mmCIF file of C-alpha atoms and ligand atoms in Angstrom:
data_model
loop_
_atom_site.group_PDB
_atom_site.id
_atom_site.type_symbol
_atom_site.label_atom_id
_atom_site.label_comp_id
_atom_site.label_asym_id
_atom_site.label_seq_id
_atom_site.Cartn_x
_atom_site.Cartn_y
_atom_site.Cartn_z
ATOM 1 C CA UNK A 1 -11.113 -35.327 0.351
ATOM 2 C CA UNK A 2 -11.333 -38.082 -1.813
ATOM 3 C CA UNK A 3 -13.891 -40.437 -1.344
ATOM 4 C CA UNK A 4 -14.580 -44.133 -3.111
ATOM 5 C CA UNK A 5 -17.385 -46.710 -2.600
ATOM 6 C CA UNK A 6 -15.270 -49.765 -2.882
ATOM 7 C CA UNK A 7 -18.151 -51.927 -1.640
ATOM 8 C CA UNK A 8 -21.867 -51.106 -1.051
ATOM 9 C CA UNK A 9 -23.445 -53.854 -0.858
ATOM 10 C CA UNK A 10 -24.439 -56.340 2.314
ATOM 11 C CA UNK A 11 -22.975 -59.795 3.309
ATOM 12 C CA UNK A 12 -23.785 -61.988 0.432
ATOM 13 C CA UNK A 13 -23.585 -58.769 -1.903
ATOM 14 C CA UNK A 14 -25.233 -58.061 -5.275
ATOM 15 C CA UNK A 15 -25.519 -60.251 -7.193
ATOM 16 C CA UNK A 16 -25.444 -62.978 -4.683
ATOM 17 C CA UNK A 17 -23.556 -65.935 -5.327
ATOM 18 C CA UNK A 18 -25.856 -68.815 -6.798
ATOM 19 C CA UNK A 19 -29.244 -66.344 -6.490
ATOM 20 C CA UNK A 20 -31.434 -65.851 -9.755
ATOM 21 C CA UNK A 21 -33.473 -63.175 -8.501
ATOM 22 C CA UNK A 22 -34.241 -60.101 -10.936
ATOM 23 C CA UNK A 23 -32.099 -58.079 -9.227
ATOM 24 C CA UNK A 24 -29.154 -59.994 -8.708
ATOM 25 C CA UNK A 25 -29.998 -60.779 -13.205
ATOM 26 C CA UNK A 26 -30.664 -56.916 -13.805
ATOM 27 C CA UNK A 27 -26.664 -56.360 -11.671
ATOM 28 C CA UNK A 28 -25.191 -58.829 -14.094
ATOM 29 C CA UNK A 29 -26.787 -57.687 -17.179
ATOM 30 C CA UNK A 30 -26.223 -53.913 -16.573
ATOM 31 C CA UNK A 31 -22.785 -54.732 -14.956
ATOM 32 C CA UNK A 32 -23.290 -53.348 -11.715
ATOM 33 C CA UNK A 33 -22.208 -54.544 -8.674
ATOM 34 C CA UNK A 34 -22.255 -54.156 -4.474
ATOM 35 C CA UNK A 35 -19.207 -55.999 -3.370
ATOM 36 C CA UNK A 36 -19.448 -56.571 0.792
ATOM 37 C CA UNK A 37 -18.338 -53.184 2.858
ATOM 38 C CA UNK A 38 -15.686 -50.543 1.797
ATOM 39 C CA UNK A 39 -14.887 -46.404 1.711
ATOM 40 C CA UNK A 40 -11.451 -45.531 1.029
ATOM 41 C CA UNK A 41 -11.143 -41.754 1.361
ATOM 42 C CA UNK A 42 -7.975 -40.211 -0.272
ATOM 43 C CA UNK A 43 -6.718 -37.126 1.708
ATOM 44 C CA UNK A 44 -5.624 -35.062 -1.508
ATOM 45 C CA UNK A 45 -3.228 -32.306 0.131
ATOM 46 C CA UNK A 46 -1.114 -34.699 1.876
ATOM 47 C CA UNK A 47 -1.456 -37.902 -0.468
ATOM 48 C CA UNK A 48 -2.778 -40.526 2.196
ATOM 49 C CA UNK A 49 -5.262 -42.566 2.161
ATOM 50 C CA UNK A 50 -7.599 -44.203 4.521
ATOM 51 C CA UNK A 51 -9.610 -46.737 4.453
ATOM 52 C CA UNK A 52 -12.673 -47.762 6.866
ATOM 53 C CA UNK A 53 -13.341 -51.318 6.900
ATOM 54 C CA UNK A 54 -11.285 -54.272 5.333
ATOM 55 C CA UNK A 55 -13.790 -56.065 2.726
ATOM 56 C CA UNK A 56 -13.337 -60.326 1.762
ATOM 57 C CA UNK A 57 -13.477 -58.149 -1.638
ATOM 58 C CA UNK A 58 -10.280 -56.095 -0.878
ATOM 59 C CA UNK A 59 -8.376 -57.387 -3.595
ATOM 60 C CA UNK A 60 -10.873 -57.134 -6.482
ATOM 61 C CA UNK A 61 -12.247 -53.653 -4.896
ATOM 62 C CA UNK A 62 -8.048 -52.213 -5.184
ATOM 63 C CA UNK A 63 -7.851 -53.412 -8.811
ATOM 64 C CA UNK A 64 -11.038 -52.648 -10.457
ATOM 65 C CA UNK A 65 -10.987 -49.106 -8.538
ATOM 66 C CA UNK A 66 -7.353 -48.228 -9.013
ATOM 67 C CA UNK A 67 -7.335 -46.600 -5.546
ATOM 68 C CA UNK A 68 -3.704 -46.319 -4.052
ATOM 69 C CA UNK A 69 -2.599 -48.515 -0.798
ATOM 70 C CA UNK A 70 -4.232 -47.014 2.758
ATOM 71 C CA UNK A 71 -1.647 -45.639 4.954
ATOM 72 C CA UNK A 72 -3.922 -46.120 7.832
ATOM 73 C CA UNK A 73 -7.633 -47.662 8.258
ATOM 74 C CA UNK A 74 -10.284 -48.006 11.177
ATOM 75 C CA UNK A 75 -11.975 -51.663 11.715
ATOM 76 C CA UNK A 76 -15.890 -50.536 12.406
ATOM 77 C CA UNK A 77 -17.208 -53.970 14.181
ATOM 78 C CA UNK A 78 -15.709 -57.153 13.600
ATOM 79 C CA UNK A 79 -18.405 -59.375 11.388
ATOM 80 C CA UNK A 80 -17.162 -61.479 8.481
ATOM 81 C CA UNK A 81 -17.637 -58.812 5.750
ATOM 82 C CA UNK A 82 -16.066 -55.648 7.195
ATOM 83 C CA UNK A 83 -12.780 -57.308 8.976
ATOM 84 C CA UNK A 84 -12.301 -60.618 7.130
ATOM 85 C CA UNK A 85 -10.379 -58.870 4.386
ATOM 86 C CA UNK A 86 -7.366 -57.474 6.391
ATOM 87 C CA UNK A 87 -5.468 -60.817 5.835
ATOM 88 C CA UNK A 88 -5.212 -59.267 2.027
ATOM 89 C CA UNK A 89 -3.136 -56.628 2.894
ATOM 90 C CA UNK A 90 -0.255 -59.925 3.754
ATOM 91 C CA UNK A 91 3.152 -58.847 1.689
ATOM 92 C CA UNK A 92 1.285 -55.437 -0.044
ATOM 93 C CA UNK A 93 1.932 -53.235 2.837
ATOM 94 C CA UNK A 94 5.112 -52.152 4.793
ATOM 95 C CA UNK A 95 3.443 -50.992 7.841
ATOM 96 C CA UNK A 96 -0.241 -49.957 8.556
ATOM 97 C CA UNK A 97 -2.042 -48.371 11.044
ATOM 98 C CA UNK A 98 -5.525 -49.493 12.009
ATOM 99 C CA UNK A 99 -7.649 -47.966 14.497
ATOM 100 C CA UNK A 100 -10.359 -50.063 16.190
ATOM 101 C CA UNK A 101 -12.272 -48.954 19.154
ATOM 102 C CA UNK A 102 -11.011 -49.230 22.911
ATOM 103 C CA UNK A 103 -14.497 -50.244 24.446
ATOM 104 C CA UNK A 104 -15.263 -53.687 26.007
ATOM 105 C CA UNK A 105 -17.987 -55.650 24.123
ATOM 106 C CA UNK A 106 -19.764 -57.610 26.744
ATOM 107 C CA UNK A 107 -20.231 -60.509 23.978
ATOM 108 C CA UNK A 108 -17.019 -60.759 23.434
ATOM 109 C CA UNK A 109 -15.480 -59.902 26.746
ATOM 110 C CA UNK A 110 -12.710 -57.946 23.790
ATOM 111 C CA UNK A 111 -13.109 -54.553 22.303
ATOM 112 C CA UNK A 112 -13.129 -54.326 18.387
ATOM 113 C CA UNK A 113 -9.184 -53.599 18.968
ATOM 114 C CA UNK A 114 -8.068 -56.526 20.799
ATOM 115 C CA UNK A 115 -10.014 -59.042 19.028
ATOM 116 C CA UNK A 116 -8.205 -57.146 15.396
ATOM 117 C CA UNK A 117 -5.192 -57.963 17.515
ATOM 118 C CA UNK A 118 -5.782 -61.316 18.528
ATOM 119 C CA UNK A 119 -7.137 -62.391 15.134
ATOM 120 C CA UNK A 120 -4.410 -60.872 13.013
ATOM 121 C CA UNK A 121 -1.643 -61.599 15.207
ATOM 122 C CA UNK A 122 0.470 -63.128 12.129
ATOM 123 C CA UNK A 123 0.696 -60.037 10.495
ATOM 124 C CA UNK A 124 3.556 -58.387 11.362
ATOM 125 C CA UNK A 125 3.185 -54.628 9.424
ATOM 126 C CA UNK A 126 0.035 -53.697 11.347
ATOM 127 C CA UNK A 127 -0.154 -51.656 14.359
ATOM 128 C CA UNK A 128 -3.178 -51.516 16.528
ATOM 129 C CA UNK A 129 -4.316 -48.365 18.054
ATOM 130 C CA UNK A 130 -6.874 -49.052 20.597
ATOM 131 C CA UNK A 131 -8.894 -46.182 20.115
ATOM 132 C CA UNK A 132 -11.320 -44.058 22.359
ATOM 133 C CA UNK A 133 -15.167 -43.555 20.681
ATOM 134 C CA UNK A 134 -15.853 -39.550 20.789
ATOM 135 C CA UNK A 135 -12.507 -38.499 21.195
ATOM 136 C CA UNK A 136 -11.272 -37.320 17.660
ATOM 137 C CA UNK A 137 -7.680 -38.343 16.480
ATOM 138 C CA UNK A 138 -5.607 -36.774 13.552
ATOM 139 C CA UNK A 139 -4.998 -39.484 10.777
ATOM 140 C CA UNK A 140 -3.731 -39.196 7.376
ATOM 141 C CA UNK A 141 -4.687 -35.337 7.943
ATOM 142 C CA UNK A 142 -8.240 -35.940 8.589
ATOM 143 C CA UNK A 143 -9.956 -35.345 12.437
ATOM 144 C CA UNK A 144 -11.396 -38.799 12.565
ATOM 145 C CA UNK A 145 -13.746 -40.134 15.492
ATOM 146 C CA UNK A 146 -15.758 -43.506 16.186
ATOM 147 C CA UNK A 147 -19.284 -43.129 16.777
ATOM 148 C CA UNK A 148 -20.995 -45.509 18.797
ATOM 149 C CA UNK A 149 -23.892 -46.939 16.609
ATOM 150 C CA UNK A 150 -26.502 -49.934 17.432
ATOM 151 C CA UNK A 151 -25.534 -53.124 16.201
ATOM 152 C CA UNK A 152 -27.180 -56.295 18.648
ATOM 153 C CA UNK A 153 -25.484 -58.080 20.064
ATOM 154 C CA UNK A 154 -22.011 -56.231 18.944
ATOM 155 C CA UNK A 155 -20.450 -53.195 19.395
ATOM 156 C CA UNK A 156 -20.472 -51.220 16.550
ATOM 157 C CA UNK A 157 -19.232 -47.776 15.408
ATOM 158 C CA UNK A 158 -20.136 -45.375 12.793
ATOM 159 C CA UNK A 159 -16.971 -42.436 11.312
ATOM 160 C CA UNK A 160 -17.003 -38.936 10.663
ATOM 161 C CA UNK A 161 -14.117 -37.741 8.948
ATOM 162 C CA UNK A 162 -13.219 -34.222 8.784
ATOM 163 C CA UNK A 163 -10.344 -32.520 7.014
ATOM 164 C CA UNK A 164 -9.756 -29.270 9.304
ATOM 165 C CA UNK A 165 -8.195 -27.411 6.856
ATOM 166 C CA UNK A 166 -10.893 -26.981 4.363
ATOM 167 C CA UNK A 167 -13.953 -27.837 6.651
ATOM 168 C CA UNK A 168 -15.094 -31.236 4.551
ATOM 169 C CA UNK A 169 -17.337 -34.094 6.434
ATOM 170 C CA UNK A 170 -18.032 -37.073 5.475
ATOM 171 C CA UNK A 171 -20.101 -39.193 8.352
ATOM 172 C CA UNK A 172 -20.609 -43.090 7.508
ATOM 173 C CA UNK A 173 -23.202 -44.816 9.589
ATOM 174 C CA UNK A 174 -21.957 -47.930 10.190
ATOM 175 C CA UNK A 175 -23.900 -50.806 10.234
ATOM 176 C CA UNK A 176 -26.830 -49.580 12.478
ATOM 177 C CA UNK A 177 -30.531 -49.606 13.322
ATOM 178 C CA UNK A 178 -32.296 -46.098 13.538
ATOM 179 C CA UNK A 179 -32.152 -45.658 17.689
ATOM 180 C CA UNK A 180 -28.529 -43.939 17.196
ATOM 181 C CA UNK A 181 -28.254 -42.253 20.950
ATOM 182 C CA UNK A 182 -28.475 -38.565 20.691
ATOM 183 C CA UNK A 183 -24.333 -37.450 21.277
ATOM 184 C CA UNK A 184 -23.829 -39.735 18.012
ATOM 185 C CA UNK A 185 -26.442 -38.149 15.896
ATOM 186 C CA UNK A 186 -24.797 -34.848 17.299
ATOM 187 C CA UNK A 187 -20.982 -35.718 16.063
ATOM 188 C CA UNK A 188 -23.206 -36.921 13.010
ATOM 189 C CA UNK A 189 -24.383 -34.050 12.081
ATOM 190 C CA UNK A 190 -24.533 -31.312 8.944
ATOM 191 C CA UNK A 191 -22.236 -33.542 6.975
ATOM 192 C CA UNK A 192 -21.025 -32.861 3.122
ATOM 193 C CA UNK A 193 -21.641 -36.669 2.604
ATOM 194 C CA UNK A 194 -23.390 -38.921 4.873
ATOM 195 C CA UNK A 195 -23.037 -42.535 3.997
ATOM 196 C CA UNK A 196 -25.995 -44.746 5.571
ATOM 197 C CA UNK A 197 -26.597 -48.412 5.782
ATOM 198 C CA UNK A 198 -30.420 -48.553 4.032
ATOM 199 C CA UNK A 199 -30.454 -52.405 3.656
ATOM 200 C CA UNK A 200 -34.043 -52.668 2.587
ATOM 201 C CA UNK A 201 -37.518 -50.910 1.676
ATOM 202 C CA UNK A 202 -39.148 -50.738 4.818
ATOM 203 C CA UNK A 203 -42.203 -53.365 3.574
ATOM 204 C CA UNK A 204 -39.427 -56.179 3.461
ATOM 205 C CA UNK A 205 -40.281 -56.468 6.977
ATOM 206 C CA UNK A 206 -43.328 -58.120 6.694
ATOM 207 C CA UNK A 207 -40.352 -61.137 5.721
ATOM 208 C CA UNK A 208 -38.113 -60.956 8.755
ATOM 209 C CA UNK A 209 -38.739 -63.333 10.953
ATOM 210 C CA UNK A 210 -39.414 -60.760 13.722
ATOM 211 C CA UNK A 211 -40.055 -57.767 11.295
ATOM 212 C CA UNK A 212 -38.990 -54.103 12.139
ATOM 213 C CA UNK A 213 -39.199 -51.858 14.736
ATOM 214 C CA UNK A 214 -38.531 -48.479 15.437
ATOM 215 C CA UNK A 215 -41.487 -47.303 13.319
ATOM 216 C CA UNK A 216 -42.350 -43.355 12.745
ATOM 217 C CA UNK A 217 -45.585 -41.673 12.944
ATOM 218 C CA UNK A 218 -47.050 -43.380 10.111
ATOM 219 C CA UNK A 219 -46.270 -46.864 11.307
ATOM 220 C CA UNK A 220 -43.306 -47.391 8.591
ATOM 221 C CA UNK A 221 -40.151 -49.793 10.418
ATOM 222 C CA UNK A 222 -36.853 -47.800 10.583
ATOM 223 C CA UNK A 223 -35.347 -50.432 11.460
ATOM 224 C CA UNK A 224 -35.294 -53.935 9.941
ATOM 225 C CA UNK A 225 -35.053 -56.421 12.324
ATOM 226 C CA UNK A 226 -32.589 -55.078 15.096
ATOM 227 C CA UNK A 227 -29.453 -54.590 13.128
ATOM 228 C CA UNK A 228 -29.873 -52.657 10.158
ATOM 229 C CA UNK A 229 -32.026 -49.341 9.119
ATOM 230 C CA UNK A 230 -34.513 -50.014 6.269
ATOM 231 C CA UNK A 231 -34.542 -47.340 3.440
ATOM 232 C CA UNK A 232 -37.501 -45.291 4.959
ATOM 233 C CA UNK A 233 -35.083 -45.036 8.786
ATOM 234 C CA UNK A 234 -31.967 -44.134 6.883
ATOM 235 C CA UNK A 235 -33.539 -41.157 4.814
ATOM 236 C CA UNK A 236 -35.400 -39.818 7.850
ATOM 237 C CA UNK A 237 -31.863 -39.738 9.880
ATOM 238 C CA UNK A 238 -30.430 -37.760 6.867
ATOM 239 C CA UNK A 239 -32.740 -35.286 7.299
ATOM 240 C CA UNK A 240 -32.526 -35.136 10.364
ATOM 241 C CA UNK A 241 -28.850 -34.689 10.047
ATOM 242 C CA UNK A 242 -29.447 -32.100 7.609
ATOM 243 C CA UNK A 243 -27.056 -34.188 4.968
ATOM 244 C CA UNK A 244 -26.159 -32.182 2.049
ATOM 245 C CA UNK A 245 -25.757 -35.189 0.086
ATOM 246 C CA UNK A 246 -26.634 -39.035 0.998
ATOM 247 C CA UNK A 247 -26.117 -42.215 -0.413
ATOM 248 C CA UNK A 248 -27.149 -45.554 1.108
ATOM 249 C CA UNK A 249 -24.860 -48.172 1.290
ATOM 250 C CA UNK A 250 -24.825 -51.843 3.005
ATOM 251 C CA UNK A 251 -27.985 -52.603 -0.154
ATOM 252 C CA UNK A 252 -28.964 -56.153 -0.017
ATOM 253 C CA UNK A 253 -30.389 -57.432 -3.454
ATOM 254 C CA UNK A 254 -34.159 -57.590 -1.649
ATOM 255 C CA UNK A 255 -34.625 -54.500 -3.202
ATOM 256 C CA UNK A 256 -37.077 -55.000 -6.209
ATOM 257 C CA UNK A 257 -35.158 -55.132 -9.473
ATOM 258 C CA UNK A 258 -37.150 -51.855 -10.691
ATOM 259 C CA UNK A 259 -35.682 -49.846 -7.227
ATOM 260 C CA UNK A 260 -32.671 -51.470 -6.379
ATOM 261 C CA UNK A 261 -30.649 -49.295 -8.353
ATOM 262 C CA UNK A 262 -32.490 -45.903 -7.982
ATOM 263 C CA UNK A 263 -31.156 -42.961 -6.069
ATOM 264 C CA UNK A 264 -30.102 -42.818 -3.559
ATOM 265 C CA UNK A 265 -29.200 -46.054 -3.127
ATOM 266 C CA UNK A 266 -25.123 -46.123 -4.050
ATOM 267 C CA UNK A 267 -23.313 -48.838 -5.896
ATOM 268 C CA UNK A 268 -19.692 -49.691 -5.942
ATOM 269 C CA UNK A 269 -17.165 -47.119 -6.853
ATOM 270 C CA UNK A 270 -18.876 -43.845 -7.107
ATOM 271 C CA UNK A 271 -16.405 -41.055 -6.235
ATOM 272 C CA UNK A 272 -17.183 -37.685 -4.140
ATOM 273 C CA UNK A 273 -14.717 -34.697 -4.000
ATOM 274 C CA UNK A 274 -15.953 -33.252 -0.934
ATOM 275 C CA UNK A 275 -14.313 -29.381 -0.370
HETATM 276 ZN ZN1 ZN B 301 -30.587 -62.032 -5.753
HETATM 277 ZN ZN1 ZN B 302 -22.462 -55.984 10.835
HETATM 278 ZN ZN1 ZN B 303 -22.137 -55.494 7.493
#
């Protein structure tokens, strides 16, 4: 198993269009980048790949990474910067696959799948699979199930992929805060990889407008805001995991210029062979 960070970053990305911060300057200068959303995870026995979530940076993310075409790919929620990017795949692809979950979001009175459906309706190669969270399905040779996560107000999912023939895992978060219910951190669990959305340091709080929550024994937010972990949630869930290896992802450039591009925080297109 294969796997590429096409895009790490949050919704504006880093750097941020128009923003002269020392962070967004220190990306430019030292040509690094977080382009919105991506993992594409190569299956290397059988020569698919998959991807999990369609960036707006799709294009740029295929060329600058060199990564082949996905044969199949799972929708995660359906905000701008992990859906808005499947219109790219117009006149590259014969068919595709993409599996979204089957659940009802009360917001949207649609699951993830039928509002993929409804929204993409003009392209003719995909095929939606409405999808059931918890129940794994074989694609592209992987064992691949949707995780419910904690998103407000949407529905959201995190992945675990595992290849059952040489016992890899790879287990993406999704875009979460830290109160994952207890079956999800289960299905979570002991991966090779664990990729976890660790938006901000924990004392970036103090900026939202209704600051973080879900704070540990020492009083530290794990969550910022309601949507997102901060740095400090993310690391405690990968130990509680027990994550051989973790990189955060989903980075906004509020990190200070002098951390935001210290481990473990991931930028775009680092590779993992996970065996
Ligand atoms: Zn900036
Ligand atoms: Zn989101
Ligand atoms: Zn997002």
């Amino acid at each position: 198993m294969l796997v590429t960070l096409l895009g790490t970053g949050d919704t504006t990305g880093t750097p941020t269009v128009g923003c002269d911060c020392e962070t967004c300057e220190t990306a430019r200068e030292r040509n690094i980048e977080r382009t919105r959303f991506s993992v594409h995870i190569e299956n290397d026995r059988t020569g698919e790949s998959l991807l999990i979530d369609f960036s707006p940076d799709f294009r740029y993310q295929f060329l600058r990474d060199g990564v082949s075409l996905p044969d199949a790919a799972i929708v995660t929620h359906i905000h701008f910067d992990h859906l808005d990017g499947l219109g790219n795949v117009f006149r590259l692809v014969d068919s595709l696959d993409i599996y979204a979950a089957d659940e009802t979001d009360p917001v949207t009175g649609k699951s993830v799948a039928e509002t993929v459906q409804s929204d993409y309706d003009y392209l003719s190669p995909i095929e939606v699979h409405p999808t059931t969270p918890y129940d794994p399905i074989r694609i592209c040779g992987f064992d691949v199930t949707l995780v419910p996560v904690v998103h407000p107000p949407l529905v959201c999912y995190g992945v675990v992929v595992e290849d059952p023939e040489t016992g890899a895992k790879l287990s993406v978060t999704g875009d979460t805060n830290y109160e994952i219910p207890d079956l999800s951190r289960e299905v979570f669990a002991d991966p090779d990889l664990l990729l976890a959305d660790g938006i901000v340091p924990a004392a970036l709080c103090d900026h939202h407008p209704i600051g973080g929550c879900h704070e540990n024994a020492d009083g530290v937010p794990r969550t910022f805001g309601t949507k997102h972990m901060t740095r400090e949630g993310a690391l405690e869930l990968a130990d509680e995991l027990g994550a051989k290896r973790t990189r955060l992802v989903h980075i906004a450039h509020y990190y200070s210029a002098d951390e935001a591009f210290e481990e473990p925080l991931a930028i775009d297109g680092e590779q993992y062979q996970l065996s």
